[in-house]
């Protein structure tokens, strides 16, 4: 493997005259702050090479050396990697930088280094002579995984974290609750998982489809499962950001605890966990009881997730029940609000203050801008760029994840064999030419763009293979957009990226990722006869 095949592309690469060959006597010397990366290297490379990588230096021989140095211009996630006849020198601006450099080192060893056991006994593990200097463009390089619509068991999440780390992504946004299921154990409210984690059946395809999967579907993560996921992610310098949706997307919670809904408008005791897709009319009641209930939920969530950011959703909240609810109208009058939009803003602002008092920050979808935004809140801009632009201009931090570019549940081609086609056609090249910072922002405003995130909603991704198919290879292009200092979209070298992808497909094969091949889906990846929701034409540039 050559340095020219690295992905994401590093800032600077220089070829050196000589590399070195890893062997059974090669030691690994880990300086302070690099212990976690040393453990990862011994476990990962040790499994595939059979070498122990013992601690210490080899007098007169090649050694792998890890160190943390002053961050300087590279920052805490930057690194310098040198491979020459003296071995490997990997110096990071912080522990995370050392780990990302180790991911580059693994790529240099070739695709076999991404397997879990040796496949070529006695092979020589030769590293090319190279000097790499690298640092990420954005501090938030995220992926949203929706486990509410279709549950992904814990082992699938752990596997995805490993694949994310291989692409230098550092935020997993875990969408844990929705109308179709509640996926995290809350000990003080056991019905959230006893009732809310299970639905009787599931719509197959788009909500207009006549097809149903009549099998019950569900599952949830115990609190120990969550602790394991968070710890596994932290070892890989990935932050797990939880999302607990309020006040919309909440039918699963209302099915478990009917008093959370608008009981003066509908019979909430008749509600079950929703079995289809779309925007659900059943939203939380804006009562003190609801606020206290969700404060209890968030107290347990904060104990499980050390992330500074906590996502509260805030999107797609129909106001019809509030308009018809005497209790909601009384709350609007009591608070002196202008209407239902300001009532939602009040709801979100309550949890912004509640989280801020506990040292956390609220983040929500761009609908939280409607009716006024809580001062400390950050915005996930999904309905195009407009929400993110407005938020950044108002001094709020933003994560750019516009639907028309980085919703990876959208179809990858226009062909009829594309499985359950949803949304716009978003090709590998489309994702590669995505620019997270819109040109309308000034330099000062652009500093509020924390980074970017690809989103995978799971209405039609029912298992790990479908998740893989929708994510890859496009997530590799997204990872380069998030990490690398690329030119303007039109000037990006997509042909060069495709050349590097030819090598990267072999890494994905070794990892067991069921990606979409460039020539189209394999026969077993198709879902013929299941109705989707394709949208023709180019997406709006808004």
Coordinates of C-alpha atoms in Angstrom, one line a residue:
X1 CA 0.0 0.0 0.0
X2 CA 1.3 3.5 -0.9
X3 CA 0.8 6.8 0.7
X4 CA -1.0 7.9 -2.4
X5 CA -3.9 5.6 -1.5
X6 CA -4.6 7.1 1.9
X7 CA -8.2 8.1 2.7
X8 CA -9.2 10.6 4.0
X9 CA -6.5 12.5 2.1
X10 CA -3.9 13.9 4.6
X11 CA -2.7 17.5 4.5
X12 CA 0.9 16.8 3.5
X13 CA 2.7 13.6 2.4
X14 CA 6.3 13.2 1.5
X15 CA 7.9 10.0 0.3
X16 CA 11.2 8.9 2.0
X17 CA 13.9 6.7 0.6
X18 CA 13.4 3.7 3.0
X19 CA 10.7 2.2 5.1
X20 CA 10.9 -0.7 7.4
X21 CA 9.5 -4.2 7.9
X22 CA 7.4 -5.1 10.9
X23 CA 8.4 -8.4 12.5
X24 CA 7.8 -10.5 15.6
X25 CA 10.5 -8.6 17.6
X26 CA 9.3 -5.1 16.8
X27 CA 8.6 -3.3 20.1
X28 CA 6.1 -0.5 20.7
X29 CA 7.2 2.3 23.0
X30 CA 4.2 4.3 24.2
X31 CA 4.7 7.7 25.8
X32 CA 2.4 9.3 28.4
X33 CA -1.1 9.9 26.9
X34 CA -0.8 7.2 24.2
X35 CA -1.7 4.2 26.3
X36 CA -5.1 3.7 24.7
X37 CA -3.7 3.8 21.2
X38 CA -1.0 1.4 22.2
X39 CA -3.7 -1.0 23.4
X40 CA -5.6 -0.6 20.2
X41 CA -2.5 -1.2 18.0
X42 CA -1.5 -4.3 20.0
X43 CA -5.1 -5.7 19.8
X44 CA -5.7 -4.8 16.1
X45 CA -2.3 -5.4 14.5
X46 CA -1.4 -8.2 16.9
X47 CA -4.5 -10.1 15.8
X48 CA -3.7 -9.8 12.1
X49 CA 0.1 -10.2 12.2
X50 CA 0.5 -12.6 15.2
X51 CA 3.1 -10.2 16.6
X52 CA 3.0 -9.1 20.3
X53 CA 4.5 -5.6 19.8
X54 CA 6.1 -5.8 23.3
X55 CA 6.7 -2.6 25.3
X56 CA 10.0 -0.8 25.1
X57 CA 12.8 0.1 22.7
X58 CA 14.9 -2.3 20.5
X59 CA 18.5 -1.2 20.8
X60 CA 19.9 -0.6 17.3
X61 CA 16.7 -1.8 15.7
X62 CA 13.4 -0.4 14.4
X63 CA 10.8 0.5 17.0
X64 CA 7.2 1.9 16.8
X65 CA 7.2 5.1 19.0
X66 CA 4.1 6.9 20.1
X67 CA 4.2 10.3 21.8
X68 CA 2.0 13.3 22.6
X69 CA 3.7 16.7 21.9
X70 CA 2.5 20.3 22.1
X71 CA -0.5 20.6 19.8
X72 CA 0.8 23.7 18.1
X73 CA -0.7 24.4 14.7
X74 CA -1.8 20.8 14.2
X75 CA -4.2 20.9 17.1
X76 CA -5.2 18.1 19.5
X77 CA -6.4 15.8 16.6
X78 CA -3.4 16.4 14.4
X79 CA -0.4 14.1 14.0
X80 CA 3.0 13.7 12.4
X81 CA 3.8 10.1 11.2
X82 CA 7.3 9.2 9.9
X83 CA 8.2 5.7 8.7
X84 CA 11.8 5.1 7.9
X85 CA 14.6 2.6 8.6
X86 CA 14.4 3.6 12.3
X87 CA 10.8 2.4 12.5
X88 CA 7.7 4.4 13.1
X89 CA 7.5 7.8 14.9
X90 CA 4.0 8.8 15.6
X91 CA 3.5 12.1 17.4
X92 CA 0.1 13.6 18.1
X93 CA -1.0 17.0 19.3
X94 CA -3.1 15.1 21.8
X95 CA -4.2 11.5 22.5
X96 CA -6.8 11.7 19.7
X97 CA -4.1 12.8 17.2
X98 CA -2.0 9.8 18.1
X99 CA -5.0 7.5 17.5
X100 CA -5.8 9.1 14.1
X101 CA -2.2 8.6 13.1
X102 CA -2.4 5.0 14.0
X103 CA -5.4 4.6 11.6
X104 CA -3.1 6.0 8.9
X105 CA -0.4 3.5 9.9
X106 CA -2.9 0.7 9.5
X107 CA -3.8 1.8 6.0
X108 CA -0.1 1.8 5.1
X109 CA 0.1 -1.9 6.0
X110 CA -2.4 -2.8 3.4
X111 CA -6.0 -4.2 3.3
X112 CA -5.0 -7.4 5.2
X113 CA -4.4 -5.2 8.2
X114 CA -8.2 -4.6 8.4
X115 CA -8.9 -8.3 9.0
X116 CA -9.2 -10.0 12.4
X117 CA -6.8 -12.9 12.0
X118 CA -3.8 -13.7 9.8
X119 CA -4.8 -14.9 6.3
X120 CA -1.3 -15.1 4.8
X121 CA 1.0 -17.0 7.2
X122 CA 4.6 -15.8 7.1
X123 CA 3.9 -12.7 5.1
X124 CA 6.2 -9.7 5.4
X125 CA 4.5 -6.6 6.8
X126 CA 6.5 -3.9 5.0
X127 CA 5.7 -0.2 5.5
X128 CA 6.7 2.3 2.8
X129 CA 9.0 5.2 3.7
X130 CA 6.8 8.2 4.3
X131 CA 6.3 11.4 6.3
X132 CA 2.7 12.5 6.9
X133 CA 1.5 15.7 8.5
X134 CA -2.2 15.9 9.0
X135 CA -5.0 17.6 10.9
X136 CA -8.8 17.7 10.5
X137 CA -10.7 20.5 9.0
X138 CA -13.7 20.1 11.4
X139 CA -13.9 19.2 15.0
X140 CA -17.4 17.6 14.5
X141 CA -17.2 14.8 11.9
X142 CA -20.4 12.9 12.6
X143 CA -22.7 10.1 11.7
X144 CA -26.3 9.9 12.8
X145 CA -27.6 6.3 13.3
X146 CA -31.4 6.0 13.7
X147 CA -32.0 3.0 15.9
X148 CA -35.6 4.0 16.8
X149 CA -37.2 3.0 13.5
X150 CA -35.2 -0.2 13.2
X151 CA -33.2 -1.4 16.1
X152 CA -29.6 -2.2 15.6
X153 CA -28.3 -4.6 18.3
X154 CA -25.4 -3.5 20.5
X155 CA -22.8 -5.6 18.5
X156 CA -23.8 -3.8 15.3
X157 CA -23.2 -0.4 17.0
X158 CA -19.8 -1.5 18.3
X159 CA -18.9 -2.7 14.8
X160 CA -20.0 0.6 13.3
X161 CA -17.9 2.5 15.8
X162 CA -14.8 0.5 14.6
X163 CA -15.6 1.3 10.9
X164 CA -16.2 5.0 11.8
X165 CA -12.8 5.1 13.5
X166 CA -11.2 3.7 10.4
X167 CA -12.5 6.8 8.6
X168 CA -11.5 9.3 11.3
X169 CA -15.1 10.2 12.1
X170 CA -15.5 11.3 15.8
X171 CA -19.2 11.8 16.6
X172 CA -21.9 9.1 16.7
X173 CA -25.3 10.8 17.0
X174 CA -27.5 8.0 18.4
X175 CA -31.2 8.6 17.6
X176 CA -32.7 6.7 20.5
X177 CA -36.4 7.5 20.6
X178 CA -39.2 8.1 18.2
X179 CA -42.8 7.2 17.5
X180 CA -41.7 3.7 16.4
X181 CA -39.7 2.8 19.4
X182 CA -37.8 3.8 22.6
X183 CA -34.4 2.2 22.7
X184 CA -32.7 3.2 26.0
X185 CA -33.5 1.8 29.5
X186 CA -34.7 4.4 32.0
X187 CA -34.9 2.7 35.4
X188 CA -37.4 5.1 36.9
X189 CA -39.8 4.7 33.9
X190 CA -39.7 1.0 33.1
X191 CA -42.7 1.1 30.7
X192 CA -40.6 3.1 28.2
X193 CA -38.9 -0.1 27.3
X194 CA -41.3 -2.7 28.5
X195 CA -44.0 -1.2 26.3
X196 CA -42.3 1.5 24.2
X197 CA -39.5 -0.6 22.8
X198 CA -41.8 -3.0 20.8
X199 CA -44.3 -2.6 18.0
X200 CA -46.6 -5.3 16.7
X201 CA -45.7 -5.0 13.0
X202 CA -43.8 -2.8 10.6
X203 CA -44.6 -1.1 7.3
X204 CA -42.5 -2.4 4.5
X205 CA -41.2 0.4 2.4
X206 CA -42.8 3.8 2.1
X207 CA -45.9 4.6 4.1
X208 CA -48.0 4.3 0.9
X209 CA -46.8 0.7 0.4
X210 CA -49.5 -2.0 0.9
X211 CA -46.9 -4.4 2.4
X212 CA -46.4 -5.2 6.0
X213 CA -43.9 -7.2 8.0
X214 CA -46.3 -8.9 10.5
X215 CA -43.5 -9.9 12.9
X216 CA -43.1 -7.8 16.1
X217 CA -40.1 -5.6 16.0
X218 CA -38.1 -4.0 18.8
X219 CA -35.3 -4.0 21.3
X220 CA -33.4 -1.6 23.5
X221 CA -30.0 -1.0 25.1
X222 CA -29.7 -1.6 28.8
X223 CA -27.8 1.0 30.7
X224 CA -24.8 -1.3 30.8
X225 CA -25.1 -1.7 27.1
X226 CA -24.9 2.1 26.8
X227 CA -22.0 2.3 29.1
X228 CA -20.2 -0.3 27.0
X229 CA -20.9 1.5 23.8
X230 CA -19.8 4.9 25.2
X231 CA -16.6 3.4 26.6
X232 CA -15.8 1.5 23.4
X233 CA -16.4 4.8 21.5
X234 CA -14.2 6.8 23.9
X235 CA -11.3 4.4 23.4
X236 CA -11.6 5.3 19.7
X237 CA -11.9 9.1 20.4
X238 CA -15.5 9.1 19.3
X239 CA -18.2 11.0 21.3
X240 CA -21.7 9.5 21.5
X241 CA -24.3 12.2 21.4
X242 CA -27.7 10.9 22.6
X243 CA -31.0 12.1 21.1
X244 CA -34.2 12.0 23.1
X245 CA -37.0 13.6 21.0
X246 CA -39.3 16.2 22.4
X247 CA -42.0 17.4 22.0
X248 CA -42.8 15.6 18.7
X249 CA -41.9 12.1 17.5
X250 CA -43.1 10.8 20.9
X251 CA -45.8 8.3 20.3
X252 CA -43.8 5.4 21.8
X253 CA -43.4 7.3 25.0
X254 CA -47.1 8.2 25.1
X255 CA -48.0 4.6 24.4
X256 CA -46.0 3.7 27.5
X257 CA -47.3 6.6 29.7
X258 CA -50.6 7.9 28.3
X259 CA -50.6 10.9 30.6
X260 CA -47.7 12.4 28.6
X261 CA -50.1 13.1 25.7
X262 CA -52.8 15.6 25.1
X263 CA -55.5 13.7 27.0
X264 CA -58.1 16.4 26.7
X265 CA -58.0 16.0 22.8
X266 CA -57.6 12.2 22.2
X267 CA -57.8 8.9 24.1
X268 CA -54.1 8.4 24.6
X269 CA -54.7 5.1 26.3
X270 CA -55.6 3.7 22.9
X271 CA -52.3 4.6 21.4
X272 CA -49.7 1.9 20.6
X273 CA -46.1 2.1 19.4
X274 CA -46.5 3.4 15.8
X275 CA -46.0 0.8 13.0
X276 CA -45.7 3.1 10.0
X277 CA -43.7 6.1 8.9
X278 CA -44.2 9.9 8.4
X279 CA -45.0 12.8 10.7
X280 CA -47.1 11.7 13.6
X281 CA -49.8 14.0 15.1
X282 CA -49.4 12.7 18.7
X283 CA -47.1 15.0 20.5
X284 CA -46.3 15.6 24.2
X285 CA -48.6 17.8 26.3
X286 CA -46.9 21.0 27.5
X287 CA -47.6 20.3 31.2
X288 CA -45.5 20.4 34.3
X289 CA -46.0 16.6 34.6
X290 CA -44.4 16.1 31.2
X291 CA -41.5 18.4 32.1
X292 CA -40.8 16.6 35.3
X293 CA -41.1 13.2 33.5
X294 CA -38.5 14.2 30.9
X295 CA -36.2 15.8 33.5
X296 CA -36.1 12.4 35.1
X297 CA -35.3 10.8 31.7
X298 CA -32.5 13.3 31.1
X299 CA -31.0 12.8 34.5
X300 CA -30.4 9.1 33.7
X301 CA -29.2 10.0 30.2
X302 CA -26.6 12.4 31.5
X303 CA -25.3 9.7 33.8
X304 CA -24.8 7.4 30.8
X305 CA -23.5 9.9 28.2
X306 CA -20.6 12.2 29.1
X307 CA -21.1 14.2 25.8
X308 CA -21.3 18.0 26.3
X309 CA -24.1 18.0 23.7
X310 CA -27.5 16.4 24.3
X311 CA -29.9 16.3 21.3
X312 CA -33.5 16.9 22.0
X313 CA -34.9 16.7 18.4
X314 CA -37.5 19.5 18.2
X315 CA -38.4 18.7 14.6
X316 CA -41.6 17.9 12.9
X317 CA -43.9 18.7 15.8
X318 CA -47.5 19.2 14.4
X319 CA -49.4 21.8 16.5
X320 CA -53.0 20.6 15.8
X321 CA -53.5 18.9 19.1
X322 CA -52.2 22.0 21.0
X323 CA -54.6 24.2 19.1
X324 CA -57.5 21.9 20.2
X325 CA -56.2 21.4 23.7
X326 CA -57.7 23.6 26.4
X327 CA -54.7 22.8 28.6
X328 CA -52.2 23.8 26.0
X329 CA -54.1 27.0 25.2
X330 CA -54.2 27.8 28.9
X331 CA -50.5 27.3 29.1
X332 CA -50.0 29.7 26.1
X333 CA -52.1 32.3 27.9
X334 CA -50.4 31.8 31.3
X335 CA -47.0 32.3 29.7
X336 CA -48.0 35.2 27.5
X337 CA -47.0 33.5 24.3
X338 CA -48.0 34.5 20.8
X339 CA -49.1 31.0 19.8
X340 CA -48.1 27.3 19.4
X341 CA -44.7 28.0 17.8
X342 CA -43.7 30.0 20.8
X343 CA -45.1 27.2 23.0
X344 CA -42.6 24.8 21.4
X345 CA -39.8 27.3 21.8
X346 CA -40.8 27.6 25.5
X347 CA -40.6 23.8 25.8
X348 CA -37.2 23.7 24.2
X349 CA -35.9 26.6 26.2
X350 CA -36.9 24.9 29.4
X351 CA -34.5 22.0 28.6
X352 CA -31.9 24.3 27.4
X353 CA -31.8 26.0 30.8
X354 CA -32.1 22.6 32.6
X355 CA -29.1 21.1 30.6
X356 CA -27.0 24.3 30.9
X357 CA -27.4 24.2 34.7
X358 CA -25.8 20.8 34.6
X359 CA -22.9 21.8 32.4
X360 CA -24.4 20.4 29.1
X361 CA -25.5 22.0 25.9
X362 CA -28.7 21.5 24.0
X363 CA -28.7 20.8 20.3
X364 CA -31.8 20.3 18.1
X365 CA -33.0 20.2 14.6
X366 CA -33.4 23.5 12.8
X367 CA -37.1 23.7 13.6
X368 CA -36.0 24.9 17.1
X369 CA -35.4 28.3 15.4
X370 CA -39.1 28.7 15.1
X371 CA -40.6 30.9 17.8
X372 CA -37.2 32.0 19.0
X373 CA -34.1 30.0 19.9
X374 CA -32.8 29.4 23.4
X375 CA -29.5 31.4 23.9
X376 CA -27.2 28.5 24.4
X377 CA -28.7 26.1 21.9
X378 CA -26.9 24.7 18.9
X379 CA -28.6 23.7 15.6
X380 CA -28.4 20.6 13.4
X381 CA -29.3 22.2 10.0
X382 CA -31.1 19.5 8.1
X383 CA -33.7 21.3 5.9
X384 CA -30.9 22.6 3.6
X385 CA -28.5 25.4 4.6
X386 CA -31.0 28.1 5.5
X387 CA -31.5 27.1 9.1
X388 CA -27.7 26.8 9.7
X389 CA -27.1 30.2 8.0
X390 CA -29.7 31.9 10.2
X391 CA -28.4 30.2 13.3
X392 CA -24.7 31.1 12.6
X393 CA -25.7 34.7 11.9
X394 CA -27.5 34.8 15.2
X395 CA -24.4 33.6 17.0
X396 CA -25.4 30.0 17.5
X397 CA -23.2 27.0 16.8
X398 CA -24.2 24.8 13.9
X399 CA -23.7 21.2 12.6
X400 CA -24.3 21.1 8.9
X401 CA -26.3 18.1 7.7
X402 CA -28.5 19.2 4.8
X403 CA -30.9 16.6 3.6
X404 CA -30.2 17.2 -0.1
X405 CA -26.5 16.3 0.3
X406 CA -25.8 14.0 3.3
X407 CA -29.0 12.0 4.1
X408 CA -27.5 8.7 3.2
X409 CA -30.9 6.9 3.3
X410 CA -31.5 8.6 0.0
X411 CA -31.0 6.5 -3.1
X412 CA -27.5 6.2 -4.7
X413 CA -28.7 5.9 -8.4
X414 CA -31.8 6.2 -10.5
X415 CA -31.9 2.5 -11.6
X416 CA -35.0 0.4 -10.9
X417 CA -32.9 -2.2 -9.0
X418 CA -31.9 0.3 -6.3
X419 CA -33.4 -1.1 -3.1
X420 CA -36.5 0.8 -1.7
X421 CA -35.6 4.1 -3.4
X422 CA -36.0 7.0 -1.1
X423 CA -35.5 10.7 -1.9
X424 CA -33.1 12.3 -4.3
X425 CA -30.3 10.5 -6.2
X426 CA -27.1 11.2 -4.2
X427 CA -24.1 9.6 -5.8
X428 CA -20.6 9.1 -4.5
X429 CA -19.5 12.2 -6.4
X430 CA -22.4 14.3 -5.1
X431 CA -21.4 13.5 -1.5
X432 CA -17.7 14.2 -2.4
X433 CA -18.6 17.7 -3.7
X434 CA -20.6 18.6 -0.6
X435 CA -19.4 21.8 1.0
X436 CA -20.4 22.2 4.7
X437 CA -19.7 25.9 5.0
X438 CA -22.1 27.9 2.7
X439 CA -20.5 30.9 1.0
X440 CA -23.1 33.3 2.3
X441 CA -21.4 33.2 5.8
X442 CA -18.7 35.7 6.7
X443 CA -15.5 34.4 8.2
X444 CA -16.7 35.2 11.7
X445 CA -20.1 33.6 11.1
X446 CA -18.4 30.5 9.6
X447 CA -16.6 29.9 12.9
X448 CA -19.9 28.8 14.3
X449 CA -20.0 25.8 12.0
X450 CA -18.7 23.1 14.4
X451 CA -18.6 20.6 11.6
X452 CA -20.7 18.3 9.6
X453 CA -22.7 15.1 9.9
X454 CA -24.1 12.4 7.6
X455 CA -27.5 11.1 8.6
X456 CA -28.9 7.6 8.1
X457 CA -32.6 7.3 8.9
X458 CA -33.7 3.7 9.2
X459 CA -37.3 3.4 8.0
X460 CA -36.0 1.1 5.1
X461 CA -32.7 0.0 6.6
X462 CA -33.9 -3.0 8.6
X463 CA -30.6 -4.7 9.4
X464 CA -26.8 -4.3 9.3
X465 CA -26.5 -5.2 5.7
X466 CA -28.9 -2.5 4.6
X467 CA -27.1 0.0 6.9
X468 CA -23.8 -0.9 5.2
X469 CA -25.3 -0.6 1.7
X470 CA -26.7 2.9 2.3
X471 CA -23.6 4.2 4.1
X472 CA -20.9 2.9 1.8
X473 CA -19.1 3.9 -0.2
X474 CA -20.6 7.4 0.3
X475 CA -19.5 7.6 4.0
X476 CA -15.9 7.4 2.8
X477 CA -16.5 10.4 0.6
X478 CA -18.2 12.2 3.4
X479 CA -15.3 11.4 5.8
X480 CA -12.8 13.1 3.4
X481 CA -15.1 16.2 3.1
X482 CA -15.2 16.4 7.0
X483 CA -11.4 15.7 7.5
X484 CA -9.4 17.0 4.6
X485 CA -8.6 20.5 3.4
X486 CA -10.3 20.2 0.0
X487 CA -10.7 22.9 -2.7
X488 CA -14.0 24.3 -3.7
X489 CA -16.5 21.6 -4.8
X490 CA -16.2 22.1 -8.5
X491 CA -12.4 21.9 -8.3
X492 CA -12.2 18.7 -6.3
X493 CA -10.3 15.8 -7.9
X494 CA -13.1 13.2 -7.9
X495 CA -11.1 11.1 -10.4
X496 CA -8.2 11.0 -7.9
X497 CA -10.7 10.1 -5.1
X498 CA -12.1 7.2 -7.2
X499 CA -8.5 6.0 -7.7
X500 CA -8.0 5.9 -4.0
X501 CA -11.4 4.2 -3.5
X502 CA -10.2 1.3 -5.6
X503 CA -7.8 0.6 -2.8
X504 CA -10.3 1.4 -0.1
X505 CA -12.9 -1.1 -1.4
X506 CA -10.4 -3.8 -0.5
X507 CA -10.2 -2.4 3.0
X508 CA -14.0 -2.4 3.2
X509 CA -14.0 -6.0 2.0
X510 CA -11.6 -7.0 4.7
X511 CA -13.8 -5.2 7.3
X512 CA -16.8 -7.2 6.0
X513 CA -18.7 -4.0 5.0
X514 CA -21.6 -4.9 2.6
X515 CA -21.1 -1.7 0.5
X516 CA -22.8 -0.9 -2.8
X517 CA -20.4 -1.8 -5.7
X518 CA -19.7 1.0 -8.2
X519 CA -21.5 -1.0 -10.9
X520 CA -24.7 -1.3 -8.9
X521 CA -26.4 -3.5 -6.3
X522 CA -25.6 -7.2 -6.1
X523 CA -28.6 -9.4 -6.6
X524 CA -29.1 -10.0 -2.9
X525 CA -28.9 -6.3 -2.1
X526 CA -32.0 -5.5 -4.2
X527 CA -35.5 -5.2 -2.7
X528 CA -37.7 -5.5 -5.8
X529 CA -41.4 -4.8 -5.4
X530 CA -41.2 -2.7 -2.2
X531 CA -42.5 0.8 -2.8
X532 CA -40.1 3.6 -2.1
X533 CA -40.4 7.4 -2.3
X534 CA -38.0 8.5 -5.1
X535 CA -37.9 12.3 -5.9
X536 CA -36.9 13.1 -9.5
X537 CA -34.5 15.9 -10.5
X538 CA -31.7 17.7 -8.7
X539 CA -32.3 18.6 -5.1
X540 CA -33.0 22.3 -4.3
X541 CA -29.9 24.2 -3.4
X542 CA -31.4 26.0 -0.4

